[in-house]
Amino acid sequence: MSRPMHDQDPPVGLRAHVLGAGALILLGVVLFVVACSTATGVREHIADRYAAAGTERVEGARTDSLVYTSSERPSRTAGEISGAVTPADRRVAPAGVFLRYDEDFVTVVPRAGGGSTIYVDAEDAGYRRGFVYLGGWWGTYSGRGESFRGGGPGGGK
């Protein structure tokens, strides 16, 4: 006497697909955990890669800037940093390179004698440090410019 249809084992091909899908899901979970555990923020990357040079106070900022040095020119240093930890935005100006992250700003400027100085700032200090180059470029800002600029085309002139 044969068993009812619903009691039979699934076909061999289906079983192989289910096992393969399970293995791929497991591999995906493992890779995700490894990626999350090895991912570093920009502050950690810079601290691991560049020489610490102390801190610097930005007038009016709530926190001090972390200062690092690099033997490479600013464009190359900023390229390495942004290649390792992708910024939300990047601005190249005559003074140097500005990288904006979720809660951090990184400013890379030429250092006297060659190489670069890297400033790692919280958001408010980063805006203050780069105001001349970033004001109106990244989000809103307050300061001298608002006293004479209007809110739209032709306004406030």
PDB file of C-alpha atoms in Angstrom:
ATOM      1  CA  MET A   1       0.000   0.000   0.000  1.00  0.00           C
ATOM      2  CA  SER A   2       1.378   3.380  -0.934  1.00  0.00           C
ATOM      3  CA  ARG A   3       1.543   6.420   1.338  1.00  0.00           C
ATOM      4  CA  PRO A   4      -0.727   9.412   0.739  1.00  0.00           C
ATOM      5  CA  MET A   5       0.776  12.114  -1.522  1.00  0.00           C
ATOM      6  CA  HIS A   6       1.248  14.695   1.272  1.00  0.00           C
ATOM      7  CA  ASP A   7       3.416  12.301   3.325  1.00  0.00           C
ATOM      8  CA  GLN A   8       5.976  11.847   0.567  1.00  0.00           C
ATOM      9  CA  ASP A   9       9.375  13.495   0.646  1.00  0.00           C
ATOM     10  CA  PRO A  10       9.818  16.553  -1.575  1.00  0.00           C
ATOM     11  CA  PRO A  11      11.523  15.947  -4.912  1.00  0.00           C
ATOM     12  CA  VAL A  12      15.326  15.830  -4.769  1.00  0.00           C
ATOM     13  CA  GLY A  13      15.692  18.983  -6.922  1.00  0.00           C
ATOM     14  CA  LEU A  14      13.482  21.026  -4.588  1.00  0.00           C
ATOM     15  CA  ARG A  15      15.399  19.844  -1.546  1.00  0.00           C
ATOM     16  CA  ALA A  16      18.686  20.951  -3.164  1.00  0.00           C
ATOM     17  CA  HIS A  17      17.206  24.404  -3.903  1.00  0.00           C
ATOM     18  CA  VAL A  18      15.994  24.817  -0.327  1.00  0.00           C
ATOM     19  CA  LEU A  19      19.389  23.781   1.048  1.00  0.00           C
ATOM     20  CA  GLY A  20      21.163  26.128  -1.388  1.00  0.00           C
ATOM     21  CA  ALA A  21      18.908  29.049  -0.447  1.00  0.00           C
ATOM     22  CA  GLY A  22      19.490  28.353   3.241  1.00  0.00           C
ATOM     23  CA  ALA A  23      23.253  28.309   2.706  1.00  0.00           C
ATOM     24  CA  LEU A  24      23.105  31.627   0.819  1.00  0.00           C
ATOM     25  CA  ILE A  25      21.028  33.233   3.584  1.00  0.00           C
ATOM     26  CA  LEU A  26      23.476  32.005   6.210  1.00  0.00           C
ATOM     27  CA  LEU A  27      26.421  33.330   4.177  1.00  0.00           C
ATOM     28  CA  GLY A  28      24.670  36.690   3.809  1.00  0.00           C
ATOM     29  CA  VAL A  29      24.092  36.949   7.549  1.00  0.00           C
ATOM     30  CA  VAL A  30      27.728  36.098   8.283  1.00  0.00           C
ATOM     31  CA  LEU A  31      29.005  38.676   5.762  1.00  0.00           C
ATOM     32  CA  PHE A  32      26.646  41.323   7.167  1.00  0.00           C
ATOM     33  CA  VAL A  33      27.859  40.705  10.731  1.00  0.00           C
ATOM     34  CA  VAL A  34      31.507  40.841   9.626  1.00  0.00           C
ATOM     35  CA  ALA A  35      30.928  44.058   7.660  1.00  0.00           C
ATOM     36  CA  CYS A  36      29.162  45.712  10.581  1.00  0.00           C
ATOM     37  CA  SER A  37      31.807  44.681  13.066  1.00  0.00           C
ATOM     38  CA  THR A  38      34.705  45.931  10.926  1.00  0.00           C
ATOM     39  CA  ALA A  39      33.102  49.164   9.690  1.00  0.00           C
ATOM     40  CA  THR A  40      34.652  52.252  11.198  1.00  0.00           C
ATOM     41  CA  GLY A  41      33.556  55.832  11.234  1.00  0.00           C
ATOM     42  CA  VAL A  42      35.618  58.646   9.836  1.00  0.00           C
ATOM     43  CA  ARG A  43      36.957  59.596  13.280  1.00  0.00           C
ATOM     44  CA  GLU A  44      38.244  56.075  13.895  1.00  0.00           C
ATOM     45  CA  HIS A  45      39.719  55.793  10.410  1.00  0.00           C
ATOM     46  CA  ILE A  46      41.643  59.055  10.734  1.00  0.00           C
ATOM     47  CA  ALA A  47      42.841  58.209  14.261  1.00  0.00           C
ATOM     48  CA  ASP A  48      44.130  54.836  13.011  1.00  0.00           C
ATOM     49  CA  ARG A  49      45.763  56.168   9.848  1.00  0.00           C
ATOM     50  CA  TYR A  50      47.219  59.612  10.641  1.00  0.00           C
ATOM     51  CA  ALA A  51      49.508  61.138  13.279  1.00  0.00           C
ATOM     52  CA  ALA A  52      47.673  62.913  16.104  1.00  0.00           C
ATOM     53  CA  ALA A  53      48.793  66.516  16.585  1.00  0.00           C
ATOM     54  CA  GLY A  54      46.551  67.572  19.480  1.00  0.00           C
ATOM     55  CA  THR A  55      43.405  69.662  19.582  1.00  0.00           C
ATOM     56  CA  GLU A  56      42.436  73.148  18.503  1.00  0.00           C
ATOM     57  CA  ARG A  57      39.671  75.442  19.673  1.00  0.00           C
ATOM     58  CA  VAL A  58      37.311  76.965  17.103  1.00  0.00           C
ATOM     59  CA  GLU A  59      35.918  80.203  18.500  1.00  0.00           C
ATOM     60  CA  GLY A  60      32.292  79.785  19.561  1.00  0.00           C
ATOM     61  CA  ALA A  61      32.255  75.998  19.056  1.00  0.00           C
ATOM     62  CA  ARG A  62      31.074  73.651  21.790  1.00  0.00           C
ATOM     63  CA  THR A  63      33.893  71.152  21.279  1.00  0.00           C
ATOM     64  CA  ASP A  64      37.563  71.229  20.312  1.00  0.00           C
ATOM     65  CA  SER A  65      38.783  70.027  16.945  1.00  0.00           C
ATOM     66  CA  LEU A  66      40.933  66.924  16.743  1.00  0.00           C
ATOM     67  CA  VAL A  67      44.058  67.687  14.710  1.00  0.00           C
ATOM     68  CA  TYR A  68      46.085  65.179  12.685  1.00  0.00           C
ATOM     69  CA  THR A  69      48.870  65.405  10.125  1.00  0.00           C
ATOM     70  CA  SER A  70      49.583  63.681   6.839  1.00  0.00           C
ATOM     71  CA  SER A  71      52.715  63.702   4.700  1.00  0.00           C
ATOM     72  CA  GLU A  72      50.549  63.786   1.565  1.00  0.00           C
ATOM     73  CA  ARG A  73      49.059  66.871  -0.099  1.00  0.00           C
ATOM     74  CA  PRO A  74      45.454  67.780   0.839  1.00  0.00           C
ATOM     75  CA  SER A  75      43.780  66.397  -2.292  1.00  0.00           C
ATOM     76  CA  ARG A  76      45.488  63.022  -1.905  1.00  0.00           C
ATOM     77  CA  THR A  77      44.816  62.869   1.856  1.00  0.00           C
ATOM     78  CA  ALA A  78      41.147  63.812   1.402  1.00  0.00           C
ATOM     79  CA  GLY A  79      40.882  61.245  -1.394  1.00  0.00           C
ATOM     80  CA  GLU A  80      42.217  58.498   0.864  1.00  0.00           C
ATOM     81  CA  ILE A  81      39.845  59.455   3.688  1.00  0.00           C
ATOM     82  CA  SER A  82      36.784  59.687   1.449  1.00  0.00           C
ATOM     83  CA  GLY A  83      37.754  56.438  -0.287  1.00  0.00           C
ATOM     84  CA  ALA A  84      37.809  54.633   3.056  1.00  0.00           C
ATOM     85  CA  VAL A  85      34.725  56.295   4.585  1.00  0.00           C
ATOM     86  CA  THR A  86      32.363  57.807   2.016  1.00  0.00           C
ATOM     87  CA  PRO A  87      31.269  61.345   2.913  1.00  0.00           C
ATOM     88  CA  ALA A  88      27.764  62.707   2.395  1.00  0.00           C
ATOM     89  CA  ASP A  89      29.290  65.637   0.516  1.00  0.00           C
ATOM     90  CA  ARG A  90      32.636  67.040  -0.533  1.00  0.00           C
ATOM     91  CA  ARG A  91      33.678  70.608  -1.260  1.00  0.00           C
ATOM     92  CA  VAL A  92      37.019  71.586  -2.748  1.00  0.00           C
ATOM     93  CA  ALA A  93      37.951  75.218  -2.109  1.00  0.00           C
ATOM     94  CA  PRO A  94      41.115  77.305  -2.389  1.00  0.00           C
ATOM     95  CA  ALA A  95      41.828  76.709   1.317  1.00  0.00           C
ATOM     96  CA  GLY A  96      41.557  72.919   1.143  1.00  0.00           C
ATOM     97  CA  VAL A  97      39.077  70.052   1.011  1.00  0.00           C
ATOM     98  CA  PHE A  98      35.960  69.834   3.191  1.00  0.00           C
ATOM     99  CA  LEU A  99      34.249  66.482   3.789  1.00  0.00           C
ATOM    100  CA  ARG A 100      30.822  66.343   5.420  1.00  0.00           C
ATOM    101  CA  TYR A 101      29.665  63.233   7.269  1.00  0.00           C
ATOM    102  CA  ASP A 102      26.486  62.578   9.283  1.00  0.00           C
ATOM    103  CA  GLU A 103      27.736  64.268  12.431  1.00  0.00           C
ATOM    104  CA  ASP A 104      31.327  65.150  11.587  1.00  0.00           C
ATOM    105  CA  PHE A 105      33.227  67.519   9.351  1.00  0.00           C
ATOM    106  CA  VAL A 106      36.729  66.817   8.118  1.00  0.00           C
ATOM    107  CA  THR A 107      38.834  69.705   6.827  1.00  0.00           C
ATOM    108  CA  VAL A 108      42.109  68.942   5.043  1.00  0.00           C
ATOM    109  CA  VAL A 109      44.377  71.930   4.432  1.00  0.00           C
ATOM    110  CA  PRO A 110      47.994  72.385   3.323  1.00  0.00           C
ATOM    111  CA  ARG A 111      50.552  72.281   6.125  1.00  0.00           C
ATOM    112  CA  ALA A 112      53.507  74.648   6.217  1.00  0.00           C
ATOM    113  CA  GLY A 113      56.534  72.705   5.055  1.00  0.00           C
ATOM    114  CA  GLY A 114      54.469  70.207   3.059  1.00  0.00           C
ATOM    115  CA  GLY A 115      51.823  67.628   3.694  1.00  0.00           C
ATOM    116  CA  SER A 116      48.414  68.276   5.217  1.00  0.00           C
ATOM    117  CA  THR A 117      46.720  69.173   8.437  1.00  0.00           C
ATOM    118  CA  ILE A 118      43.470  67.315   9.082  1.00  0.00           C
ATOM    119  CA  TYR A 119      40.817  68.791  11.371  1.00  0.00           C
ATOM    120  CA  VAL A 120      38.021  66.552  12.616  1.00  0.00           C
ATOM    121  CA  ASP A 121      35.118  68.573  13.965  1.00  0.00           C
ATOM    122  CA  ALA A 122      31.612  68.144  15.272  1.00  0.00           C
ATOM    123  CA  GLU A 123      29.032  69.765  13.031  1.00  0.00           C
ATOM    124  CA  ASP A 124      28.939  73.221  14.658  1.00  0.00           C
ATOM    125  CA  ALA A 125      32.740  73.569  14.782  1.00  0.00           C
ATOM    126  CA  GLY A 126      33.066  72.335  11.202  1.00  0.00           C
ATOM    127  CA  TYR A 127      30.655  74.978   9.913  1.00  0.00           C
ATOM    128  CA  ARG A 128      32.467  77.639  11.931  1.00  0.00           C
ATOM    129  CA  ARG A 129      35.887  76.536  10.670  1.00  0.00           C
ATOM    130  CA  GLY A 130      34.856  76.491   7.020  1.00  0.00           C
ATOM    131  CA  PHE A 131      32.212  79.252   7.095  1.00  0.00           C
ATOM    132  CA  VAL A 132      33.870  81.320   4.369  1.00  0.00           C
ATOM    133  CA  TYR A 133      33.858  78.314   2.031  1.00  0.00           C
ATOM    134  CA  LEU A 134      30.775  76.449   3.258  1.00  0.00           C
ATOM    135  CA  GLY A 135      28.297  79.173   4.212  1.00  0.00           C
ATOM    136  CA  GLY A 136      25.250  78.684   1.996  1.00  0.00           C
ATOM    137  CA  TRP A 137      26.817  75.628   0.346  1.00  0.00           C
ATOM    138  CA  TRP A 138      25.935  72.997   2.969  1.00  0.00           C
ATOM    139  CA  GLY A 139      22.575  73.693   4.522  1.00  0.00           C
ATOM    140  CA  THR A 140      21.644  76.834   6.345  1.00  0.00           C
ATOM    141  CA  TYR A 141      23.927  79.088   8.245  1.00  0.00           C
ATOM    142  CA  SER A 142      23.778  82.224  10.288  1.00  0.00           C
ATOM    143  CA  GLY A 143      26.197  85.031  10.286  1.00  0.00           C
ATOM    144  CA  ARG A 144      27.088  88.199   8.546  1.00  0.00           C
ATOM    145  CA  GLY A 145      25.810  87.091   5.134  1.00  0.00           C
ATOM    146  CA  GLU A 146      22.199  86.885   6.301  1.00  0.00           C
ATOM    147  CA  SER A 147      22.116  90.554   7.209  1.00  0.00           C
ATOM    148  CA  PHE A 148      22.205  91.654   3.580  1.00  0.00           C
ATOM    149  CA  ARG A 149      20.953  88.690   1.553  1.00  0.00           C
ATOM    150  CA  GLY A 150      17.315  88.155   0.800  1.00  0.00           C
ATOM    151  CA  GLY A 151      15.326  84.958   0.726  1.00  0.00           C
ATOM    152  CA  GLY A 152      14.690  84.733  -2.993  1.00  0.00           C
ATOM    153  CA  PRO A 153      15.408  86.137  -6.433  1.00  0.00           C
ATOM    154  CA  GLY A 154      15.656  89.910  -6.217  1.00  0.00           C
ATOM    155  CA  GLY A 155      14.674  90.002  -2.555  1.00  0.00           C
ATOM    156  CA  GLY A 156      16.713  91.848   0.033  1.00  0.00           C
ATOM    157  CA  LYS A 157      19.134  93.454  -2.393  1.00  0.00           C
TER     158      LYS A 157
END
